[in-house]
Amino acid sequence: MKFNTTSKAPNVVYFFGLFAFTSFREHYVDENGDDLCQTLLQCTIVTLSAGLRKGDIGEVLAPTRYESIEWGSFGLGLYELLFFVVMVVILLNMISGIIIDTFGAIRTKKQEIENDIKQKCFICGIEASVFDHYGDDEGGFKAHISSAHNIWQYVYFLIYLREKDEIEYNGTESYVRHCLNKNDTNFLPINQAIVLTDYKLRQTRAEAELHKFVNETHKIVKEIEKKMEKFQTTISQEK
């Protein structure tokens, strides 16, 4: 829709210029009586420039008296009305709407980028709320982006690789350099963080210990039930 509107606008302007050149050339005169529509190009430029700046093409045309029913007078009035409706009311408002929507989309995209910068780790892409919830013992999101996944440490490391002789690379450095040469980001810990891994390990251990405790408790309860049954049987026999 945006592309169609902007691409068809020159065609609409050309139509009004062509119509003015073929039918209403004598009305395109200035205050000194000079002809403003000697060529099709001049007529189109005057129609576009003066018509849009003044908001009404009739403001730049010679005064017209509607004294008789003739095409010259009423046709010109219809032409002026169509120019106002099509160019000023419809087309300009549509273009203004497109501009507003475009800037709104740019502003929304900018806001999304700013939110990603503030609410997500640039290195791993994990949201801040995850670190604040699961990794609060380690300082949360702020501690994570300033220590474990400090973006500047990654930048310094990449500069270090560029300056270092490839012959002196160790295994890790060679792998990272190989990824960089292929524009591959697999060396980055995407969706991975040590603090979250440690939390999951602690959670797994806690669940295992809880499961073990439940099993031991269940065994003790079973043993107590068996002893109670044996005790009740003994009492019944003595009676």
Coordinates of N, CA and C in Angstrom, one line a residue:
M1 N 0.8 -1.2 0.0 CA 0.0 0.0 0.0 C 0.9 1.3 0.0
K2 N 1.9 1.3 0.8 CA 2.8 2.4 0.9 C 3.5 2.6 -0.4
F3 N 4.0 1.5 -1.0 CA 4.7 1.6 -2.3 C 3.8 2.1 -3.4
N4 N 2.6 1.5 -3.5 CA 1.6 1.9 -4.5 C 1.3 3.4 -4.4
T5 N 1.0 3.9 -3.2 CA 0.6 5.3 -3.1 C 1.7 6.2 -3.5
T6 N 3.0 6.0 -3.1 CA 4.1 6.9 -3.4 C 4.5 6.8 -4.9
S7 N 4.3 5.6 -5.5 CA 4.7 5.4 -6.8 C 3.7 6.0 -7.8
K8 N 2.4 6.0 -7.4 CA 1.3 6.5 -8.3 C 1.2 8.0 -8.1
A9 N 1.7 8.7 -7.1 CA 1.6 10.1 -6.9 C 2.1 10.9 -8.1
P10 N 3.3 10.6 -8.7 CA 3.8 11.3 -9.9 C 2.8 11.2 -11.1
N11 N 2.2 10.0 -11.2 CA 1.2 9.8 -12.3 C 0.0 10.7 -12.1
V12 N -0.5 10.9 -10.9 CA -1.6 11.8 -10.6 C -1.2 13.2 -10.9
V13 N 0.0 13.6 -10.5 CA 0.4 15.0 -10.8 C 0.5 15.2 -12.3
Y14 N 1.1 14.2 -13.0 CA 1.2 14.3 -14.5 C -0.2 14.4 -15.1
F15 N -1.1 13.7 -14.6 CA -2.5 13.7 -15.2 C -3.1 15.2 -15.1
F16 N -2.9 15.8 -13.9 CA -3.4 17.1 -13.8 C -2.7 18.1 -14.6
G17 N -1.4 18.0 -14.7 CA -0.6 18.8 -15.6 C -1.0 18.7 -17.1
L18 N -1.2 17.4 -17.5 CA -1.6 17.2 -18.9 C -2.9 17.7 -19.2
F19 N -3.9 17.6 -18.2 CA -5.2 18.0 -18.4 C -5.2 19.6 -18.5
A20 N -4.4 20.2 -17.6 CA -4.3 21.7 -17.6 C -3.7 22.2 -19.0
F21 N -2.7 21.5 -19.5 CA -2.0 21.9 -20.7 C -2.9 21.8 -21.9
T22 N -3.8 20.8 -21.9 CA -4.6 20.5 -23.1 C -5.9 21.3 -23.1
S23 N -6.4 21.7 -21.9 CA -7.7 22.3 -21.8 C -7.8 23.7 -21.2
F24 N -6.8 24.0 -20.3 CA -7.0 25.3 -19.5 C -5.7 26.1 -19.5
R25 N -4.9 26.1 -20.6 CA -3.7 26.8 -20.7 C -3.9 28.3 -20.6
E26 N -5.0 28.8 -21.1 CA -5.2 30.3 -21.1 C -5.5 30.8 -19.7
H27 N -5.8 29.9 -18.7 CA -6.1 30.3 -17.3 C -4.8 30.4 -16.5
Y28 N -3.7 29.8 -17.0 CA -2.4 29.8 -16.3 C -1.6 31.1 -16.6
V29 N -2.0 32.1 -16.0 CA -1.3 33.4 -16.2 C -1.0 34.0 -14.8
D30 N 0.1 34.8 -14.7 CA 0.4 35.4 -13.5 C -0.2 36.8 -13.4
E31 N 0.2 37.6 -12.4 CA -0.4 38.9 -12.2 C 0.0 39.9 -13.4
N32 N 1.1 39.6 -14.0 CA 1.5 40.5 -15.1 C 1.0 40.0 -16.5
G33 N 0.2 38.9 -16.4 CA -0.4 38.4 -17.7 C 0.5 37.5 -18.4
D34 N 1.7 37.1 -17.8 CA 2.6 36.1 -18.5 C 2.0 34.7 -18.5
D35 N 2.3 34.0 -19.6 CA 1.8 32.6 -19.7 C 2.6 31.7 -18.8
L36 N 2.0 30.9 -17.9 CA 2.7 30.0 -17.0 C 2.5 28.5 -17.5
C37 N 2.0 28.3 -18.7 CA 1.7 27.0 -19.2 C 2.1 26.9 -20.6
Q38 N 3.3 27.2 -21.0 CA 3.8 27.2 -22.4 C 4.1 25.8 -22.8
T39 N 4.6 25.0 -21.9 CA 5.0 23.6 -22.2 C 4.3 22.7 -21.2
L40 N 4.3 21.4 -21.6 CA 3.7 20.4 -20.6 C 4.4 20.3 -19.3
L41 N 5.8 20.4 -19.4 CA 6.6 20.3 -18.2 C 6.4 21.5 -17.4
Q42 N 6.3 22.7 -17.9 CA 6.1 23.9 -17.2 C 4.7 23.9 -16.5
C43 N 3.7 23.4 -17.2 CA 2.4 23.3 -16.7 C 2.3 22.4 -15.6
T44 N 3.0 21.2 -15.7 CA 3.0 20.2 -14.6 C 3.7 20.8 -13.3
I45 N 4.8 21.4 -13.5 CA 5.5 22.0 -12.4 C 4.7 23.1 -11.7
V46 N 4.1 24.0 -12.5 CA 3.3 25.0 -11.9 C 2.1 24.4 -11.1
T47 N 1.5 23.4 -11.7 CA 0.3 22.8 -11.1 C 0.7 22.1 -9.8
L48 N 1.9 21.4 -9.8 CA 2.3 20.8 -8.5 C 2.8 21.8 -7.5
S49 N 3.7 22.7 -7.9 CA 4.3 23.6 -6.9 C 3.3 24.6 -6.4
A50 N 2.6 25.3 -7.2 CA 1.7 26.4 -6.8 C 0.4 25.8 -6.1
G51 N -0.1 24.7 -6.7 CA -1.3 24.1 -6.2 C -1.1 23.5 -4.8
L52 N 0.0 22.8 -4.6 CA 0.2 22.3 -3.2 C 0.6 23.3 -2.2
R53 N 1.4 24.3 -2.6 CA 1.8 25.3 -1.7 C 0.6 26.2 -1.2
K54 N -0.3 26.5 -2.1 CA -1.4 27.3 -1.8 C -2.6 26.5 -1.3
G55 N -2.5 25.2 -1.6 CA -3.6 24.3 -1.1 C -4.8 24.3 -2.1
D56 N -4.8 25.1 -3.1 CA -5.9 25.1 -4.1 C -5.3 25.7 -5.4
I57 N -5.4 24.9 -6.5 CA -4.9 25.3 -7.8 C -5.6 26.6 -8.3
G58 N -6.8 26.8 -7.8 CA -7.6 28.0 -8.3 C -7.0 29.3 -7.9
E59 N -6.1 29.2 -6.8 CA -5.5 30.4 -6.3 C -4.4 31.0 -7.3
V60 N -3.9 30.1 -8.2 CA -2.9 30.6 -9.1 C -3.4 30.7 -10.5
L61 N -4.7 30.5 -10.7 CA -5.3 30.6 -12.1 C -6.0 32.0 -12.2
A62 N -6.2 32.4 -13.4 CA -6.9 33.7 -13.6 C -8.3 33.6 -13.1
P63 N -8.9 34.6 -12.6 CA -10.3 34.6 -12.1 C -11.3 34.2 -13.1
T64 N -12.2 33.4 -12.8 CA -13.2 32.8 -13.7 C -14.6 33.2 -13.3
R65 N -15.4 33.7 -14.2 CA -16.8 34.1 -13.9 C -17.7 33.0 -14.5
Y66 N -18.6 32.5 -13.6 CA -19.5 31.4 -14.0 C -20.8 32.0 -14.4
E67 N -20.8 32.6 -15.6 CA -22.0 33.4 -16.1 C -22.8 32.5 -17.0
S68 N -22.2 31.6 -17.7 CA -23.0 30.8 -18.7 C -22.6 29.3 -18.5
I69 N -23.4 28.4 -19.0 CA -23.1 27.0 -18.9 C -22.2 26.6 -20.1
E70 N -20.9 26.7 -19.9 CA -19.9 26.4 -20.9 C -18.9 25.5 -20.2
W71 N -18.3 24.6 -21.1 CA -17.3 23.7 -20.6 C -16.1 24.5 -20.0
G72 N -15.7 25.6 -20.6 CA -14.6 26.3 -20.2 C -14.7 26.8 -18.8
S73 N -15.9 27.2 -18.3 CA -16.0 27.8 -17.0 C -16.3 26.6 -16.0
F74 N -17.3 25.8 -16.3 CA -17.6 24.7 -15.3 C -16.6 23.6 -15.4
G75 N -16.0 23.4 -16.5 CA -14.9 22.4 -16.6 C -13.8 22.8 -15.7
L76 N -13.4 24.1 -15.8 CA -12.4 24.5 -14.9 C -12.7 24.4 -13.4
G77 N -14.0 24.7 -13.1 CA -14.4 24.6 -11.7 C -14.3 23.1 -11.2
L78 N -14.7 22.2 -12.1 CA -14.6 20.8 -11.8 C -13.1 20.4 -11.7
Y79 N -12.3 20.9 -12.5 CA -10.9 20.6 -12.5 C -10.3 21.1 -11.1
E80 N -10.6 22.3 -10.7 CA -10.1 22.8 -9.5 C -10.6 22.0 -8.3
L81 N -11.9 21.6 -8.3 CA -12.4 20.8 -7.3 C -11.8 19.4 -7.2
L82 N -11.5 18.8 -8.3 CA -10.9 17.5 -8.4 C -9.4 17.6 -7.8
F83 N -8.8 18.6 -8.2 CA -7.4 18.8 -7.7 C -7.4 18.9 -6.2
F84 N -8.3 19.7 -5.7 CA -8.4 19.9 -4.2 C -8.7 18.6 -3.5
V85 N -9.6 17.8 -4.0 CA -10.1 16.6 -3.4 C -9.0 15.5 -3.5
V86 N -8.5 15.3 -4.7 CA -7.5 14.2 -5.0 C -6.2 14.5 -4.4
M87 N -5.6 15.7 -4.7 CA -4.3 16.0 -4.3 C -4.1 16.5 -2.9
V88 N -5.0 17.4 -2.5 CA -4.8 18.0 -1.2 C -5.5 17.1 -0.1
V89 N -6.7 16.7 -0.3 CA -7.4 16.0 0.7 C -7.0 14.5 0.8
I90 N -6.9 13.9 -0.3 CA -6.7 12.4 -0.3 C -5.2 12.1 -0.3
L91 N -4.5 12.5 -1.4 CA -3.1 12.1 -1.6 C -2.2 12.6 -0.6
L92 N -2.3 13.9 -0.2 CA -1.4 14.5 0.8 C -1.6 13.8 2.1
N93 N -2.8 13.6 2.5 CA -3.1 12.9 3.8 C -2.6 11.5 3.8
M94 N -2.7 10.8 2.6 CA -2.2 9.4 2.6 C -0.7 9.4 2.7
I95 N 0.0 10.4 2.0 CA 1.4 10.5 2.2 C 1.8 10.8 3.6
S96 N 1.1 11.8 4.2 CA 1.4 12.1 5.6 C 1.2 10.9 6.5
G97 N 0.1 10.2 6.2 CA -0.1 9.0 7.0 C 1.0 8.0 6.9
I98 N 1.5 7.8 5.6 CA 2.6 6.9 5.4 C 3.9 7.3 6.2
I99 N 4.1 8.7 6.1 CA 5.3 9.2 6.8 C 5.2 8.9 8.3
I100 N 4.0 9.2 8.9 CA 3.8 9.0 10.3 C 3.9 7.6 10.7
D101 N 3.3 6.7 9.9 CA 3.4 5.2 10.1 C 4.9 4.8 10.1
T102 N 5.6 5.3 9.1 CA 7.0 4.9 8.9 C 7.9 5.3 10.1
F103 N 7.7 6.6 10.5 CA 8.4 7.0 11.7 C 8.0 6.3 13.0
G104 N 6.7 5.9 13.0 CA 6.2 5.1 14.2 C 6.8 3.8 14.2
A105 N 6.9 3.1 13.0 CA 7.6 1.8 12.9 C 9.1 1.9 13.3
I106 N 9.7 3.0 12.9 CA 11.1 3.2 13.2 C 11.3 3.4 14.7
R107 N 10.4 4.2 15.3 CA 10.4 4.4 16.7 C 10.2 3.1 17.5
T108 N 9.2 2.3 17.0 CA 8.9 1.0 17.7 C 10.1 0.1 17.6
K109 N 10.7 0.0 16.4 CA 11.9 -0.8 16.3 C 13.1 -0.4 17.1
K110 N 13.2 1.0 17.2 CA 14.3 1.5 18.1 C 14.0 1.1 19.6
Q111 N 12.7 1.2 20.0 CA 12.4 0.9 21.3 C 12.6 -0.6 21.6
E112 N 12.3 -1.4 20.6 CA 12.6 -2.9 20.8 C 14.1 -3.1 21.0
I113 N 14.9 -2.5 20.2 CA 16.3 -2.6 20.3 C 16.8 -2.2 21.6
E114 N 16.3 -1.0 22.1 CA 16.7 -0.5 23.4 C 16.3 -1.5 24.5
N115 N 15.1 -2.0 24.4 CA 14.6 -3.0 25.4 C 15.5 -4.3 25.4
D116 N 15.9 -4.7 24.2 CA 16.8 -5.9 24.1 C 18.1 -5.6 24.8
I117 N 18.6 -4.4 24.5 CA 19.9 -4.0 25.1 C 19.8 -4.0 26.7
K118 N 18.7 -3.5 27.2 CA 18.6 -3.3 28.6 C 18.1 -4.6 29.3
Q119 N 17.3 -5.4 28.6 CA 16.7 -6.6 29.2 C 17.2 -7.9 28.7
K120 N 18.2 -7.9 27.9 CA 18.8 -9.2 27.4 C 20.3 -9.1 27.4
C121 N 21.0 -10.2 27.7 CA 22.4 -10.3 27.6 C 22.9 -10.3 26.2
F122 N 23.8 -9.4 25.8 CA 24.2 -9.3 24.4 C 24.9 -10.6 23.9
I123 N 25.6 -11.2 24.8 CA 26.4 -12.4 24.5 C 25.5 -13.7 24.3
C124 N 24.8 -14.0 25.4 CA 24.0 -15.2 25.4 C 22.5 -15.1 25.0
G125 N 22.0 -13.8 25.0 CA 20.7 -13.6 24.6 C 19.6 -14.0 25.6
I126 N 20.0 -14.3 26.8 CA 19.0 -14.7 27.9 C 18.5 -13.5 28.5
E127 N 17.2 -13.4 28.8 CA 16.6 -12.3 29.4 C 17.0 -12.0 30.9
A128 N 17.0 -10.7 31.2 CA 17.4 -10.3 32.6 C 16.6 -11.0 33.7
S129 N 15.3 -11.2 33.4 CA 14.4 -11.7 34.5 C 14.8 -13.2 34.8
V130 N 15.4 -13.9 33.9 CA 15.9 -15.3 34.2 C 17.0 -15.2 35.2
F131 N 18.0 -14.3 35.0 CA 19.1 -14.2 35.9 C 18.7 -13.7 37.3
D132 N 17.8 -12.7 37.2 CA 17.3 -12.1 38.5 C 16.5 -13.2 39.3
H133 N 15.9 -14.1 38.6 CA 15.1 -15.1 39.3 C 15.9 -16.3 39.8
Y134 N 16.7 -16.9 38.8 CA 17.4 -18.1 39.1 C 18.9 -17.8 39.6
G135 N 19.4 -16.7 39.1 CA 20.8 -16.5 39.5 C 21.0 -15.3 40.5
D136 N 20.0 -15.1 41.3 CA 20.0 -14.0 42.2 C 21.1 -14.1 43.3
D137 N 21.5 -15.4 43.6 CA 22.5 -15.6 44.6 C 23.9 -15.1 44.1
E138 N 24.0 -15.0 42.7 CA 25.3 -14.6 42.1 C 25.3 -13.1 41.7
G139 N 24.2 -12.4 42.1 CA 24.2 -10.9 41.8 C 23.2 -10.6 40.7
G140 N 22.5 -11.6 40.1 CA 21.5 -11.3 39.1 C 22.1 -10.9 37.8
F141 N 21.3 -10.1 37.0 CA 21.6 -9.8 35.6 C 22.8 -8.8 35.6
K142 N 22.8 -7.8 36.4 CA 23.9 -6.8 36.4 C 25.2 -7.5 36.6
A143 N 25.3 -8.4 37.6 CA 26.6 -9.1 37.8 C 26.9 -9.9 36.7
H144 N 26.0 -10.5 36.0 CA 26.2 -11.4 34.9 C 26.9 -10.6 33.7
I145 N 26.3 -9.5 33.3 CA 26.8 -8.7 32.1 C 28.0 -7.9 32.5
S146 N 28.3 -7.8 33.7 CA 29.6 -7.1 34.1 C 30.7 -8.0 34.4
S147 N 30.4 -9.3 34.5 CA 31.5 -10.3 34.9 C 31.6 -11.4 33.9
A148 N 30.6 -12.4 34.0 CA 30.7 -13.6 33.1 C 30.6 -13.3 31.6
H149 N 29.7 -12.4 31.3 CA 29.5 -12.1 29.9 C 29.6 -10.6 29.6
N150 N 30.8 -10.1 30.0 CA 31.1 -8.7 29.8 C 31.5 -8.5 28.3
I151 N 30.7 -7.7 27.6 CA 30.8 -7.5 26.2 C 32.2 -7.0 25.8
W152 N 32.8 -6.1 26.7 CA 34.1 -5.5 26.4 C 35.2 -6.6 26.5
Q153 N 35.0 -7.5 27.3 CA 36.0 -8.6 27.4 C 36.1 -9.4 26.1
Y154 N 34.9 -9.6 25.6 CA 34.8 -10.3 24.3 C 35.5 -9.5 23.2
V155 N 35.2 -8.2 23.2 CA 35.9 -7.3 22.2 C 37.4 -7.3 22.3
Y156 N 37.9 -7.2 23.6 CA 39.3 -7.2 23.8 C 39.9 -8.5 23.3
F157 N 39.2 -9.6 23.6 CA 39.7 -10.9 23.2 C 39.8 -11.0 21.6
L158 N 38.8 -10.5 20.9 CA 38.8 -10.5 19.4 C 40.0 -9.6 18.9
I159 N 40.2 -8.5 19.6 CA 41.3 -7.6 19.2 C 42.7 -8.4 19.4
Y160 N 42.7 -9.0 20.6 CA 43.9 -9.8 20.9 C 44.2 -10.9 19.9
L161 N 43.1 -11.5 19.4 CA 43.3 -12.6 18.3 C 43.9 -12.0 17.0
R162 N 43.4 -10.8 16.7 CA 43.8 -10.1 15.5 C 45.3 -9.7 15.5
E163 N 45.7 -9.3 16.7 CA 47.1 -8.8 16.9 C 48.1 -10.0 17.1
K164 N 47.6 -11.1 17.6 CA 48.5 -12.2 17.9 C 48.8 -13.0 16.6
D165 N 50.0 -13.5 16.6 CA 50.5 -14.4 15.5 C 49.7 -15.7 15.5
E166 N 49.2 -16.2 14.4 CA 48.4 -17.4 14.4 C 49.2 -18.6 14.8
I167 N 50.5 -18.5 14.6 CA 51.3 -19.7 15.0 C 51.3 -19.9 16.5
E168 N 51.1 -18.8 17.2 CA 51.1 -18.9 18.7 C 49.7 -19.2 19.3
Y169 N 48.7 -19.4 18.4 CA 47.4 -19.7 19.0 C 47.4 -21.1 19.7
N170 N 46.6 -21.1 20.8 CA 46.3 -22.4 21.4 C 45.0 -23.0 20.8
G171 N 44.5 -24.1 21.3 CA 43.4 -24.8 20.7 C 42.1 -23.9 20.6
T172 N 41.8 -23.3 21.8 CA 40.6 -22.4 21.8 C 40.7 -21.2 20.9
E173 N 41.9 -20.6 20.9 CA 42.1 -19.4 20.1 C 42.0 -19.8 18.6
S174 N 42.5 -20.9 18.2 CA 42.4 -21.4 16.8 C 41.0 -21.6 16.4
Y175 N 40.2 -22.2 17.3 CA 38.8 -22.5 17.0 C 38.0 -21.2 16.8
V176 N 38.2 -20.2 17.7 CA 37.5 -19.0 17.6 C 37.9 -18.2 16.3
R177 N 39.2 -18.3 16.0 CA 39.7 -17.6 14.8 C 39.1 -18.3 13.5
H178 N 39.0 -19.6 13.6 CA 38.4 -20.3 12.5 C 36.9 -19.9 12.3
C179 N 36.2 -19.8 13.4 CA 34.8 -19.4 13.3 C 34.7 -17.9 12.8
L180 N 35.6 -17.0 13.2 CA 35.5 -15.7 12.7 C 35.8 -15.6 11.2
N181 N 36.7 -16.4 10.7 CA 37.0 -16.4 9.3 C 35.8 -16.9 8.5
K182 N 34.9 -17.7 9.1 CA 33.7 -18.2 8.4 C 32.4 -17.4 8.8
N183 N 32.6 -16.3 9.5 CA 31.5 -15.5 10.0 C 30.5 -16.4 10.8
D184 N 31.1 -17.3 11.6 CA 30.3 -18.3 12.4 C 30.3 -17.8 13.9
T185 N 29.2 -17.8 14.5 CA 29.1 -17.3 15.9 C 28.9 -18.5 16.9
N186 N 29.3 -19.7 16.5 CA 29.1 -20.8 17.4 C 30.0 -20.8 18.6
F187 N 31.1 -20.0 18.5 CA 32.0 -19.9 19.7 C 31.3 -19.1 20.8
L188 N 30.3 -18.4 20.5 CA 29.6 -17.6 21.6 C 28.7 -18.5 22.4
P189 N 28.5 -18.3 23.7 CA 27.7 -19.2 24.5 C 26.2 -18.8 24.4
I190 N 25.6 -19.0 23.2 CA 24.2 -18.5 23.0 C 23.3 -19.4 23.8
N191 N 22.4 -18.8 24.6 CA 21.4 -19.4 25.5 C 22.1 -20.3 26.5
Q192 N 23.3 -19.9 26.9 CA 24.1 -20.7 27.9 C 24.7 -19.7 28.9
A193 N 24.7 -20.0 30.1 CA 25.4 -19.2 31.2 C 25.7 -20.1 32.3
I194 N 27.0 -20.0 32.8 CA 27.5 -20.8 33.9 C 26.6 -20.7 35.1
V195 N 26.2 -19.5 35.5 CA 25.4 -19.3 36.7 C 24.1 -20.1 36.6
L196 N 23.5 -20.1 35.4 CA 22.2 -20.9 35.3 C 22.5 -22.4 35.3
T197 N 23.7 -22.8 34.7 CA 24.1 -24.2 34.7 C 24.3 -24.6 36.2
D198 N 25.0 -23.8 37.0 CA 25.2 -24.1 38.4 C 23.9 -24.2 39.1
Y199 N 23.0 -23.3 38.8 CA 21.7 -23.4 39.5 C 20.9 -24.7 39.1
K200 N 21.0 -25.1 37.8 CA 20.3 -26.3 37.5 C 21.0 -27.5 38.1
L201 N 22.3 -27.5 38.3 CA 23.0 -28.6 39.0 C 22.5 -28.6 40.4
R202 N 22.5 -27.4 41.1 CA 22.1 -27.4 42.5 C 20.6 -27.9 42.6
Q203 N 19.8 -27.5 41.6 CA 18.4 -27.9 41.7 C 18.3 -29.4 41.5
T204 N 19.1 -29.9 40.6 CA 19.1 -31.4 40.3 C 19.5 -32.1 41.6
R205 N 20.6 -31.6 42.2 CA 21.0 -32.3 43.5 C 19.9 -32.2 44.5
A206 N 19.3 -31.0 44.7 CA 18.3 -30.9 45.7 C 17.1 -31.8 45.4
E207 N 16.7 -31.9 44.1 CA 15.6 -32.8 43.8 C 16.0 -34.3 44.1
A208 N 17.3 -34.6 43.8 CA 17.8 -36.0 44.1 C 17.8 -36.3 45.6
E209 N 18.2 -35.3 46.3 CA 18.2 -35.5 47.8 C 16.8 -35.6 48.3
L210 N 15.9 -34.8 47.8 CA 14.5 -34.8 48.2 C 13.9 -36.2 47.9
H211 N 14.2 -36.7 46.7 CA 13.7 -38.0 46.2 C 14.2 -39.1 47.1
K212 N 15.5 -39.0 47.5 CA 16.1 -40.0 48.4 C 15.5 -39.9 49.7
F213 N 15.2 -38.7 50.2 CA 14.6 -38.6 51.6 C 13.2 -39.2 51.5
V214 N 12.5 -38.9 50.5 CA 11.1 -39.5 50.4 C 11.1 -41.0 50.3
N215 N 12.1 -41.6 49.6 CA 12.2 -43.0 49.5 C 12.6 -43.6 50.9
E216 N 13.5 -43.0 51.6 CA 13.9 -43.5 52.9 C 12.8 -43.4 53.9
T217 N 12.0 -42.2 53.8 CA 10.9 -42.1 54.7 C 9.8 -43.1 54.4
H218 N 9.6 -43.4 53.1 CA 8.6 -44.4 52.7 C 9.1 -45.8 53.3
K219 N 10.4 -46.1 53.2 CA 10.8 -47.4 53.8 C 10.6 -47.5 55.3
I220 N 10.9 -46.4 56.0 CA 10.7 -46.3 57.4 C 9.2 -46.5 57.8
V221 N 8.4 -45.9 57.0 CA 6.9 -46.0 57.3 C 6.5 -47.5 57.1
K222 N 7.0 -48.1 56.0 CA 6.7 -49.5 55.8 C 7.1 -50.4 56.9
E223 N 8.4 -50.1 57.4 CA 8.9 -50.9 58.5 C 8.0 -50.8 59.8
I224 N 7.6 -49.5 60.0 CA 6.7 -49.2 61.2 C 5.4 -50.0 61.0
E225 N 4.9 -49.9 59.8 CA 3.6 -50.6 59.6 C 3.7 -52.1 59.8
K226 N 4.8 -52.7 59.4 CA 5.0 -54.1 59.6 C 5.2 -54.5 61.1
K227 N 5.9 -53.6 61.8 CA 6.0 -53.9 63.3 C 4.7 -53.7 64.0
M228 N 3.9 -52.7 63.6 CA 2.6 -52.5 64.2 C 1.7 -53.8 63.9
E229 N 1.8 -54.3 62.7 CA 1.0 -55.5 62.4 C 1.4 -56.7 63.2
K230 N 2.7 -56.8 63.4 CA 3.3 -57.9 64.2 C 2.9 -57.8 65.6
F231 N 2.9 -56.5 66.1 CA 2.6 -56.2 67.5 C 1.1 -56.6 67.7
Q232 N 0.2 -56.1 66.8 CA -1.2 -56.4 66.9 C -1.5 -57.9 66.9
T233 N -0.7 -58.7 66.1 CA -0.9 -60.1 66.0 C -0.5 -60.8 67.3
T234 N 0.6 -60.3 67.9 CA 1.0 -60.9 69.2 C 0.0 -60.6 70.3
I235 N -0.5 -59.4 70.3 CA -1.6 -59.1 71.3 C -2.8 -60.0 71.2
S236 N -3.2 -60.2 69.9 CA -4.4 -61.0 69.6 C -4.2 -62.5 70.1
Q237 N -3.0 -63.0 69.9 CA -2.7 -64.4 70.3 C -2.7 -64.5 71.8
E238 N -2.2 -63.5 72.6 CA -2.1 -63.6 74.0 C -3.5 -63.5 74.6
K239 N -4.5 -62.9 74.0 CA -5.8 -62.8 74.5 C -6.5 -64.2 74.2

